[in-house]
Amino acid sequence: MDLSGLNERQREAVLQPEGPVLVLAGAGSGKTRVLTTRAAYLIERGVAPWNILAITFTNKAAAEMKQRIEALVPDAQDIWVSTFHAMCARLLRMEGERLGYARGFSIYDAEDALTVVKECLKELDIDKDLIDPRGARNAISRAKNDGVSPAQYRQVYGEGDNVKLTARVYARYEDKLRQSNAMDFDDLLLKTLLLFDEYPEVLEKYQRRFRYIMVDEYQDTNAVQYRIVRLLAQAHGNIFVVGDDDQSIYGWRGADISNILDFEKDFPGTRVIRLEQNYRSHQGILDAANGVIRHNRSRMGKELWSAVRTGQKPLELQAESDLEEAQFVAEKVASLLREGKYSATDIAVLYRMNSQSRVLENKLKERGIPYAIYGGQSFYERKEIKDVLAYLNLLVNPSADLCFMRAVQVPRRGIGEASLGKLYAAAQERRISLMRMCREAESILPKRAADTLKAFADMLEGIAAGMEERTLLQTVELVVERSGLRAALMTDTSAEGRMRVLNVEEFLRSVSDFERESGEGASLEAFLERNALISDVDAVGEEDGKIMLMTLHSAKGLEFPVVFIVGMQEGLLPHQISLMEGDVEEERRLCYVGMTRAKKRLYLTWSSSRMIRTGAGFERVEAKRSRFLSEIPEGCIEPAGVRRHAPSYTSYEPASRSPYSFASGRVQMPKAAAPKSKARHTPDEFAAGRVVTHPKFGRGQILFTNGEGDEKIAVVRFDTAGEKKMFVAFAPLEIE
């Protein structure tokens, strides 16, 4: 195999076929290339593809990895490349009957799981004021990620009243899932671990099967994932993990950085290889990022470097308010787009909290700049799509009571809550599924309701009986028709109703695409599993012509030519919670991740005041510059000021109306981005020695300048305010 395209460290990693290997792969260092090339190299050396297991964290990354491996060695089709959850789902389909699960078990998503928790609270007569349903669901998820069963819950998490109630909810939640032949996302991992623990012969089978294990993003593994990998690798020790301790940012959802920090202890004789050459950013950005992350103590240590030595230093902008900060971002984006060097999809604005997007959205809208918020509602989370999926899940798993309760009520069939309540209670008492209970409904319900439920069950069973004679698309189309979903949607002629019809049509197109891609393996079971395992990161890049707004956590794994990180102040980044707990290292890693997303230009912005909620409402308070900005080495960042701006729209509000009533006044918004008014002075006119005046700082002289065009910065010594750095294109400077 030709390895000439790899650098020395990458080649060293690829050529380590046996034993434990830890590849510390810095941001943008080509880790995917190392993983795929190593897999191909093993196959070329005679290792059977089915003896290799490659695990990553997103479906998109898994698909890309498999495609690249097959491009290198065409006979690699049988290699297992998947996410942790997809791997476990596939394994449990084959072995789950040992744990009492039928092969067609349902996979409940976060919304389904929350619905079950609410049912548990109601059945246990626990008031929602005592336990928040979402909080209880998160607590159960944390317990599962920690490998804690309902019986162990109180022992591990204490004896407080809230813990005791949560333990009861957890136990009931597990009973209900098992009764419905269903698992949630966390179960896919936990049940696999249980399978390995309770059935050594199953573990031994897969240890023989997977003689070479590769894990991507190892720093993001949680306790259960770590134990699964360690069990699979303990027979042969051929475990090859790639990760970056400096990019471990998911501790809040169970990721344990000690998994990568302690790898050498867990696997004696480990070969550690550092990938430090960055192929994404220029050295100026890396110098700043290295300076920040160097302050963390819990790290193995590395220094990113780039062959691209020249490039614009990161620019820091201090505004007086978050509105002014957002105004700068909007104007800078507009300027970059006008220059023509970057398209909208080249630009990303990152922030610590979702709530920070509101003011940014307002300013972008004012300038007519199209944007997309990454992490919004997924296509598969839309109501009409969830309705179709409920029917489809019932076809493969008639015991899925949660899906039954959704499907039987959409469209409406005249079955009221009281009748469904009686049906549910009877099914619980007899310990049978709601679908089976439909056959016995006449014993507890009036004839009309019982006949309707029987017809519902007959309809689904009739479709299921002929599934083998139809294509997957034909089956799904039949469900949409016979269920009455299409007819119900067509009765709504509003714009929203038409959009819902189009969404269902798009869903049918996704079925067709899946069927075409999968060939003979296009079963309904496989289609539902694929959809259940889709993550929102897989949708990145599908928004054309729009800049991307997202949280720093969402930006992990992505890259953009131009990156803005806003809100770089104490209390936001680092976040207030980390400051109260006295541990800011994960926040520093989060900042480092954001900085290393940038390929060519990086803007770091903050405001010296921000609005916070107080007892009397909202109040503007002073904000402090983030410590992370102070940790950037001197000379590695360019600070600058910002111009004051008038709003780009005019609002007319009658004095007698409430300012919060949108219906009370007229707001004139521009139809498109307004052309920028011609500045009184061009950037080229600002040169060293020129005397200038500023409305706030008074008279001063330019000492020197740096950059060109809208990026040009002048260092001005003012008579009364001292030295200031500012963008000449934005600062209100007049030349005398």
PDB file of N, CA and C in Angstrom, residues 373-454:
ATOM      1  N   ILE A 373     -29.928  27.890  12.095  1.00  0.00           N
ATOM      2  CA  ILE A 373     -29.529  27.502  13.452  1.00  0.00           C
ATOM      3  C   ILE A 373     -29.373  25.999  13.484  1.00  0.00           C
ATOM      4  N   TYR A 374     -28.169  25.566  13.703  1.00  0.00           N
ATOM      5  CA  TYR A 374     -27.887  24.139  13.755  1.00  0.00           C
ATOM      6  C   TYR A 374     -28.307  23.597  15.113  1.00  0.00           C
ATOM      7  N   GLY A 375     -29.044  22.468  15.093  1.00  0.00           N
ATOM      8  CA  GLY A 375     -29.521  21.894  16.341  1.00  0.00           C
ATOM      9  C   GLY A 375     -30.991  22.183  16.581  1.00  0.00           C
ATOM     10  N   GLY A 376     -31.701  22.750  15.562  1.00  0.00           N
ATOM     11  CA  GLY A 376     -33.133  22.987  15.695  1.00  0.00           C
ATOM     12  C   GLY A 376     -33.912  21.689  15.534  1.00  0.00           C
ATOM     13  N   GLN A 377     -35.199  21.820  15.286  1.00  0.00           N
ATOM     14  CA  GLN A 377     -36.037  20.631  15.196  1.00  0.00           C
ATOM     15  C   GLN A 377     -35.637  19.762  14.011  1.00  0.00           C
ATOM     16  N   SER A 378     -35.392  18.514  14.281  1.00  0.00           N
ATOM     17  CA  SER A 378     -35.029  17.569  13.239  1.00  0.00           C
ATOM     18  C   SER A 378     -36.261  17.196  12.418  1.00  0.00           C
ATOM     19  N   PHE A 379     -36.020  16.824  11.174  1.00  0.00           N
ATOM     20  CA  PHE A 379     -37.116  16.381  10.301  1.00  0.00           C
ATOM     21  C   PHE A 379     -37.891  15.247  10.946  1.00  0.00           C
ATOM     22  N   TYR A 380     -37.174  14.316  11.552  1.00  0.00           N
ATOM     23  CA  TYR A 380     -37.822  13.130  12.119  1.00  0.00           C
ATOM     24  C   TYR A 380     -38.491  13.403  13.461  1.00  0.00           C
ATOM     25  N   GLU A 381     -38.385  14.640  13.964  1.00  0.00           N
ATOM     26  CA  GLU A 381     -39.065  15.003  15.201  1.00  0.00           C
ATOM     27  C   GLU A 381     -40.386  15.724  14.924  1.00  0.00           C
ATOM     28  N   ARG A 382     -40.699  15.979  13.662  1.00  0.00           N
ATOM     29  CA  ARG A 382     -41.949  16.659  13.327  1.00  0.00           C
ATOM     30  C   ARG A 382     -43.134  15.729  13.611  1.00  0.00           C
ATOM     31  N   LYS A 383     -44.238  16.327  14.032  1.00  0.00           N
ATOM     32  CA  LYS A 383     -45.381  15.538  14.481  1.00  0.00           C
ATOM     33  C   LYS A 383     -45.868  14.561  13.412  1.00  0.00           C
ATOM     34  N   GLU A 384     -46.037  15.033  12.182  1.00  0.00           N
ATOM     35  CA  GLU A 384     -46.588  14.168  11.146  1.00  0.00           C
ATOM     36  C   GLU A 384     -45.662  12.994  10.836  1.00  0.00           C
ATOM     37  N   ILE A 385     -44.346  13.210  10.982  1.00  0.00           N
ATOM     38  CA  ILE A 385     -43.390  12.132  10.738  1.00  0.00           C
ATOM     39  C   ILE A 385     -43.395  11.149  11.904  1.00  0.00           C
ATOM     40  N   LYS A 386     -43.488  11.677  13.123  1.00  0.00           N
ATOM     41  CA  LYS A 386     -43.567  10.800  14.300  1.00  0.00           C
ATOM     42  C   LYS A 386     -44.830   9.947  14.242  1.00  0.00           C
ATOM     43  N   ASP A 387     -45.911  10.502  13.691  1.00  0.00           N
ATOM     44  CA  ASP A 387     -47.158   9.733  13.574  1.00  0.00           C
ATOM     45  C   ASP A 387     -46.967   8.541  12.645  1.00  0.00           C
ATOM     46  N   VAL A 388     -46.361   8.776  11.477  1.00  0.00           N
ATOM     47  CA  VAL A 388     -46.114   7.678  10.538  1.00  0.00           C
ATOM     48  C   VAL A 388     -45.198   6.635  11.169  1.00  0.00           C
ATOM     49  N   LEU A 389     -44.153   7.095  11.841  1.00  0.00           N
ATOM     50  CA  LEU A 389     -43.196   6.175  12.463  1.00  0.00           C
ATOM     51  C   LEU A 389     -43.854   5.323  13.543  1.00  0.00           C
ATOM     52  N   ALA A 390     -44.848   5.872  14.235  1.00  0.00           N
ATOM     53  CA  ALA A 390     -45.555   5.094  15.265  1.00  0.00           C
ATOM     54  C   ALA A 390     -46.244   3.889  14.627  1.00  0.00           C
ATOM     55  N   TYR A 391     -46.906   4.110  13.498  1.00  0.00           N
ATOM     56  CA  TYR A 391     -47.553   3.004  12.779  1.00  0.00           C
ATOM     57  C   TYR A 391     -46.521   1.972  12.323  1.00  0.00           C
ATOM     58  N   LEU A 392     -45.428   2.441  11.767  1.00  0.00           N
ATOM     59  CA  LEU A 392     -44.418   1.521  11.239  1.00  0.00           C
ATOM     60  C   LEU A 392     -43.781   0.693  12.355  1.00  0.00           C
ATOM     61  N   ASN A 393     -43.556   1.328  13.496  1.00  0.00           N
ATOM     62  CA  ASN A 393     -43.003   0.579  14.623  1.00  0.00           C
ATOM     63  C   ASN A 393     -43.952  -0.507  15.099  1.00  0.00           C
ATOM     64  N   LEU A 394     -45.252  -0.226  15.045  1.00  0.00           N
ATOM     65  CA  LEU A 394     -46.230  -1.238  15.453  1.00  0.00           C
ATOM     66  C   LEU A 394     -46.223  -2.442  14.515  1.00  0.00           C
ATOM     67  N   LEU A 395     -45.891  -2.213  13.255  1.00  0.00           N
ATOM     68  CA  LEU A 395     -45.834  -3.330  12.309  1.00  0.00           C
ATOM     69  C   LEU A 395     -44.747  -4.335  12.690  1.00  0.00           C
ATOM     70  N   VAL A 396     -43.590  -3.837  13.138  1.00  0.00           N
ATOM     71  CA  VAL A 396     -42.491  -4.745  13.469  1.00  0.00           C
ATOM     72  C   VAL A 396     -42.494  -5.139  14.948  1.00  0.00           C
ATOM     73  N   ASN A 397     -43.175  -4.342  15.771  1.00  0.00           N
ATOM     74  CA  ASN A 397     -43.205  -4.642  17.201  1.00  0.00           C
ATOM     75  C   ASN A 397     -44.586  -4.310  17.768  1.00  0.00           C
ATOM     76  N   PRO A 398     -45.545  -5.240  17.658  1.00  0.00           N
ATOM     77  CA  PRO A 398     -46.908  -4.990  18.153  1.00  0.00           C
ATOM     78  C   PRO A 398     -46.977  -4.735  19.656  1.00  0.00           C
ATOM     79  N   SER A 399     -45.896  -5.001  20.389  1.00  0.00           N
ATOM     80  CA  SER A 399     -45.897  -4.775  21.838  1.00  0.00           C
ATOM     81  C   SER A 399     -45.527  -3.348  22.215  1.00  0.00           C
ATOM     82  N   ALA A 400     -45.238  -2.492  21.232  1.00  0.00           N
ATOM     83  CA  ALA A 400     -44.813  -1.111  21.509  1.00  0.00           C
ATOM     84  C   ALA A 400     -46.026  -0.273  21.913  1.00  0.00           C
ATOM     85  N   ASP A 401     -46.368  -0.301  23.177  1.00  0.00           N
ATOM     86  CA  ASP A 401     -47.561   0.385  23.668  1.00  0.00           C
ATOM     87  C   ASP A 401     -47.506   1.892  23.449  1.00  0.00           C
ATOM     88  N   LEU A 402     -46.322   2.473  23.581  1.00  0.00           N
ATOM     89  CA  LEU A 402     -46.194   3.912  23.385  1.00  0.00           C
ATOM     90  C   LEU A 402     -46.570   4.280  21.951  1.00  0.00           C
ATOM     91  N   CYS A 403     -46.122   3.495  20.998  1.00  0.00           N
ATOM     92  CA  CYS A 403     -46.457   3.738  19.590  1.00  0.00           C
ATOM     93  C   CYS A 403     -47.949   3.525  19.349  1.00  0.00           C
ATOM     94  N   PHE A 404     -48.519   2.532  20.018  1.00  0.00           N
ATOM     95  CA  PHE A 404     -49.956   2.271  19.889  1.00  0.00           C
ATOM     96  C   PHE A 404     -50.758   3.494  20.332  1.00  0.00           C
ATOM     97  N   MET A 405     -50.407   4.059  21.505  1.00  0.00           N
ATOM     98  CA  MET A 405     -51.156   5.189  22.044  1.00  0.00           C
ATOM     99  C   MET A 405     -51.097   6.393  21.113  1.00  0.00           C
ATOM    100  N   ARG A 406     -50.005   6.548  20.395  1.00  0.00           N
ATOM    101  CA  ARG A 406     -49.895   7.656  19.445  1.00  0.00           C
ATOM    102  C   ARG A 406     -50.706   7.367  18.185  1.00  0.00           C
ATOM    103  N   ALA A 407     -50.493   6.161  17.633  1.00  0.00           N
ATOM    104  CA  ALA A 407     -51.116   5.825  16.355  1.00  0.00           C
ATOM    105  C   ALA A 407     -52.635   5.762  16.452  1.00  0.00           C
ATOM    106  N   VAL A 408     -53.166   5.186  17.510  1.00  0.00           N
ATOM    107  CA  VAL A 408     -54.603   4.965  17.600  1.00  0.00           C
ATOM    108  C   VAL A 408     -55.373   6.284  17.687  1.00  0.00           C
ATOM    109  N   GLN A 409     -54.690   7.357  18.046  1.00  0.00           N
ATOM    110  CA  GLN A 409     -55.348   8.658  18.185  1.00  0.00           C
ATOM    111  C   GLN A 409     -55.125   9.584  16.997  1.00  0.00           C
ATOM    112  N   VAL A 410     -54.336   9.114  15.988  1.00  0.00           N
ATOM    113  CA  VAL A 410     -54.062   9.935  14.803  1.00  0.00           C
ATOM    114  C   VAL A 410     -54.273   9.105  13.549  1.00  0.00           C
ATOM    115  N   PRO A 411     -55.251   9.434  12.696  1.00  0.00           N
ATOM    116  CA  PRO A 411     -56.264  10.471  12.932  1.00  0.00           C
ATOM    117  C   PRO A 411     -57.284  10.022  13.986  1.00  0.00           C
ATOM    118  N   ARG A 412     -58.127  10.930  14.410  1.00  0.00           N
ATOM    119  CA  ARG A 412     -59.091  10.624  15.467  1.00  0.00           C
ATOM    120  C   ARG A 412     -60.094   9.575  14.989  1.00  0.00           C
ATOM    121  N   ARG A 413     -60.394   8.625  15.888  1.00  0.00           N
ATOM    122  CA  ARG A 413     -61.304   7.532  15.540  1.00  0.00           C
ATOM    123  C   ARG A 413     -62.513   7.472  16.470  1.00  0.00           C
ATOM    124  N   GLY A 414     -62.679   8.489  17.295  1.00  0.00           N
ATOM    125  CA  GLY A 414     -63.789   8.476  18.235  1.00  0.00           C
ATOM    126  C   GLY A 414     -63.501   7.685  19.493  1.00  0.00           C
ATOM    127  N   ILE A 415     -62.211   7.370  19.712  1.00  0.00           N
ATOM    128  CA  ILE A 415     -61.820   6.676  20.950  1.00  0.00           C
ATOM    129  C   ILE A 415     -61.318   7.721  21.933  1.00  0.00           C
ATOM    130  N   GLY A 416     -62.084   7.954  22.980  1.00  0.00           N
ATOM    131  CA  GLY A 416     -61.736   8.989  23.945  1.00  0.00           C
ATOM    132  C   GLY A 416     -60.708   8.540  24.960  1.00  0.00           C
ATOM    133  N   GLU A 417     -60.251   9.495  25.761  1.00  0.00           N
ATOM    134  CA  GLU A 417     -59.240   9.198  26.775  1.00  0.00           C
ATOM    135  C   GLU A 417     -59.761   8.201  27.806  1.00  0.00           C
ATOM    136  N   ALA A 418     -61.046   8.287  28.113  1.00  0.00           N
ATOM    137  CA  ALA A 418     -61.613   7.374  29.111  1.00  0.00           C
ATOM    138  C   ALA A 418     -61.542   5.927  28.608  1.00  0.00           C
ATOM    139  N   SER A 419     -61.898   5.710  27.336  1.00  0.00           N
ATOM    140  CA  SER A 419     -61.848   4.359  26.775  1.00  0.00           C
ATOM    141  C   SER A 419     -60.413   3.851  26.712  1.00  0.00           C
ATOM    142  N   LEU A 420     -59.498   4.723  26.304  1.00  0.00           N
ATOM    143  CA  LEU A 420     -58.097   4.309  26.238  1.00  0.00           C
ATOM    144  C   LEU A 420     -57.543   4.016  27.624  1.00  0.00           C
ATOM    145  N   GLY A 421     -58.025   4.793  28.606  1.00  0.00           N
ATOM    146  CA  GLY A 421     -57.597   4.542  29.982  1.00  0.00           C
ATOM    147  C   GLY A 421     -58.037   3.172  30.472  1.00  0.00           C
ATOM    148  N   LYS A 422     -59.272   2.798  30.149  1.00  0.00           N
ATOM    149  CA  LYS A 422     -59.767   1.472  30.538  1.00  0.00           C
ATOM    150  C   LYS A 422     -59.006   0.371  29.804  1.00  0.00           C
ATOM    151  N   LEU A 423     -58.747   0.605  28.520  1.00  0.00           N
ATOM    152  CA  LEU A 423     -57.994  -0.378  27.734  1.00  0.00           C
ATOM    153  C   LEU A 423     -56.600  -0.570  28.321  1.00  0.00           C
ATOM    154  N   TYR A 424     -55.966   0.550  28.676  1.00  0.00           N
ATOM    155  CA  TYR A 424     -54.609   0.494  29.233  1.00  0.00           C
ATOM    156  C   TYR A 424     -54.594  -0.239  30.574  1.00  0.00           C
ATOM    157  N   ALA A 425     -55.564   0.103  31.437  1.00  0.00           N
ATOM    158  CA  ALA A 425     -55.613  -0.527  32.764  1.00  0.00           C
ATOM    159  C   ALA A 425     -55.829  -2.036  32.640  1.00  0.00           C
ATOM    160  N   ALA A 426     -56.707  -2.440  31.722  1.00  0.00           N
ATOM    161  CA  ALA A 426     -56.967  -3.872  31.533  1.00  0.00           C
ATOM    162  C   ALA A 426     -55.734  -4.585  30.992  1.00  0.00           C
ATOM    163  N   ALA A 427     -55.036  -3.933  30.060  1.00  0.00           N
ATOM    164  CA  ALA A 427     -53.825  -4.538  29.497  1.00  0.00           C
ATOM    165  C   ALA A 427     -52.749  -4.695  30.561  1.00  0.00           C
ATOM    166  N   GLN A 428     -52.638  -3.684  31.448  1.00  0.00           N
ATOM    167  CA  GLN A 428     -51.653  -3.760  32.526  1.00  0.00           C
ATOM    168  C   GLN A 428     -51.998  -4.897  33.492  1.00  0.00           C
ATOM    169  N   GLU A 429     -53.278  -5.018  33.785  1.00  0.00           N
ATOM    170  CA  GLU A 429     -53.711  -6.056  34.725  1.00  0.00           C
ATOM    171  C   GLU A 429     -53.457  -7.456  34.152  1.00  0.00           C
ATOM    172  N   ARG A 430     -53.690  -7.632  32.864  1.00  0.00           N
ATOM    173  CA  ARG A 430     -53.496  -8.946  32.238  1.00  0.00           C
ATOM    174  C   ARG A 430     -52.073  -9.136  31.714  1.00  0.00           C
ATOM    175  N   ARG A 431     -51.251  -8.056  31.807  1.00  0.00           N
ATOM    176  CA  ARG A 431     -49.850  -8.080  31.367  1.00  0.00           C
ATOM    177  C   ARG A 431     -49.729  -8.503  29.905  1.00  0.00           C
ATOM    178  N   ILE A 432     -50.554  -7.852  29.076  1.00  0.00           N
ATOM    179  CA  ILE A 432     -50.481  -8.078  27.638  1.00  0.00           C
ATOM    180  C   ILE A 432     -50.366  -6.713  26.954  1.00  0.00           C
ATOM    181  N   SER A 433     -50.022  -6.712  25.694  1.00  0.00           N
ATOM    182  CA  SER A 433     -49.871  -5.455  24.967  1.00  0.00           C
ATOM    183  C   SER A 433     -51.234  -4.860  24.647  1.00  0.00           C
ATOM    184  N   LEU A 434     -51.249  -3.570  24.340  1.00  0.00           N
ATOM    185  CA  LEU A 434     -52.493  -2.896  23.971  1.00  0.00           C
ATOM    186  C   LEU A 434     -53.046  -3.444  22.663  1.00  0.00           C
ATOM    187  N   MET A 435     -52.172  -3.834  21.740  1.00  0.00           N
ATOM    188  CA  MET A 435     -52.638  -4.424  20.483  1.00  0.00           C
ATOM    189  C   MET A 435     -53.407  -5.711  20.753  1.00  0.00           C
ATOM    190  N   ARG A 436     -52.887  -6.551  21.637  1.00  0.00           N
ATOM    191  CA  ARG A 436     -53.595  -7.791  21.978  1.00  0.00           C
ATOM    192  C   ARG A 436     -54.896  -7.481  22.712  1.00  0.00           C
ATOM    193  N   MET A 437     -54.852  -6.437  23.535  1.00  0.00           N
ATOM    194  CA  MET A 437     -56.037  -6.084  24.305  1.00  0.00           C
ATOM    195  C   MET A 437     -57.166  -5.613  23.397  1.00  0.00           C
ATOM    196  N   CYS A 438     -56.839  -5.110  22.206  1.00  0.00           N
ATOM    197  CA  CYS A 438     -57.879  -4.695  21.259  1.00  0.00           C
ATOM    198  C   CYS A 438     -58.800  -5.866  20.917  1.00  0.00           C
ATOM    199  N   ARG A 439     -58.239  -7.087  20.899  1.00  0.00           N
ATOM    200  CA  ARG A 439     -59.031  -8.271  20.568  1.00  0.00           C
ATOM    201  C   ARG A 439     -60.020  -8.632  21.686  1.00  0.00           C
ATOM    202  N   GLU A 440     -59.762  -8.115  22.881  1.00  0.00           N
ATOM    203  CA  GLU A 440     -60.614  -8.440  24.026  1.00  0.00           C
ATOM    204  C   GLU A 440     -61.363  -7.214  24.542  1.00  0.00           C
ATOM    205  N   ALA A 441     -61.365  -6.148  23.731  1.00  0.00           N
ATOM    206  CA  ALA A 441     -61.928  -4.877  24.190  1.00  0.00           C
ATOM    207  C   ALA A 441     -63.421  -4.951  24.471  1.00  0.00           C
ATOM    208  N   GLU A 442     -64.133  -5.876  23.798  1.00  0.00           N
ATOM    209  CA  GLU A 442     -65.582  -5.938  24.013  1.00  0.00           C
ATOM    210  C   GLU A 442     -65.936  -6.296  25.451  1.00  0.00           C
ATOM    211  N   SER A 443     -65.006  -6.868  26.198  1.00  0.00           N
ATOM    212  CA  SER A 443     -65.285  -7.247  27.597  1.00  0.00           C
ATOM    213  C   SER A 443     -65.240  -6.055  28.541  1.00  0.00           C
ATOM    214  N   ILE A 444     -64.700  -4.923  28.083  1.00  0.00           N
ATOM    215  CA  ILE A 444     -64.558  -3.781  29.001  1.00  0.00           C
ATOM    216  C   ILE A 444     -65.093  -2.472  28.423  1.00  0.00           C
ATOM    217  N   LEU A 445     -65.363  -2.448  27.101  1.00  0.00           N
ATOM    218  CA  LEU A 445     -65.774  -1.199  26.460  1.00  0.00           C
ATOM    219  C   LEU A 445     -67.091  -1.373  25.708  1.00  0.00           C
ATOM    220  N   PRO A 446     -67.801  -0.271  25.456  1.00  0.00           N
ATOM    221  CA  PRO A 446     -69.022  -0.345  24.625  1.00  0.00           C
ATOM    222  C   PRO A 446     -68.691  -0.902  23.244  1.00  0.00           C
ATOM    223  N   LYS A 447     -69.702  -1.479  22.584  1.00  0.00           N
ATOM    224  CA  LYS A 447     -69.486  -2.169  21.312  1.00  0.00           C
ATOM    225  C   LYS A 447     -68.846  -1.275  20.256  1.00  0.00           C
ATOM    226  N   ARG A 448     -69.288  -0.024  20.163  1.00  0.00           N
ATOM    227  CA  ARG A 448     -68.762   0.856  19.114  1.00  0.00           C
ATOM    228  C   ARG A 448     -67.254   1.067  19.288  1.00  0.00           C
ATOM    229  N   ALA A 449     -66.836   1.350  20.508  1.00  0.00           N
ATOM    230  CA  ALA A 449     -65.413   1.573  20.770  1.00  0.00           C
ATOM    231  C   ALA A 449     -64.622   0.292  20.548  1.00  0.00           C
ATOM    232  N   ALA A 450     -65.191  -0.849  21.009  1.00  0.00           N
ATOM    233  CA  ALA A 450     -64.499  -2.128  20.858  1.00  0.00           C
ATOM    234  C   ALA A 450     -64.341  -2.483  19.378  1.00  0.00           C
ATOM    235  N   ASP A 451     -65.384  -2.236  18.589  1.00  0.00           N
ATOM    236  CA  ASP A 451     -65.306  -2.529  17.146  1.00  0.00           C
ATOM    237  C   ASP A 451     -64.264  -1.656  16.455  1.00  0.00           C
ATOM    238  N   THR A 452     -64.176  -0.384  16.874  1.00  0.00           N
ATOM    239  CA  THR A 452     -63.189   0.530  16.280  1.00  0.00           C
ATOM    240  C   THR A 452     -61.771   0.046  16.572  1.00  0.00           C
ATOM    241  N   LEU A 453     -61.545  -0.376  17.801  1.00  0.00           N
ATOM    242  CA  LEU A 453     -60.213  -0.860  18.175  1.00  0.00           C
ATOM    243  C   LEU A 453     -59.872  -2.152  17.441  1.00  0.00           C
ATOM    244  N   LYS A 454     -60.866  -3.020  17.284  1.00  0.00           N
ATOM    245  CA  LYS A 454     -60.621  -4.268  16.552  1.00  0.00           C
ATOM    246  C   LYS A 454     -60.303  -3.972  15.087  1.00  0.00           C
TER     247      LYS A 454
END
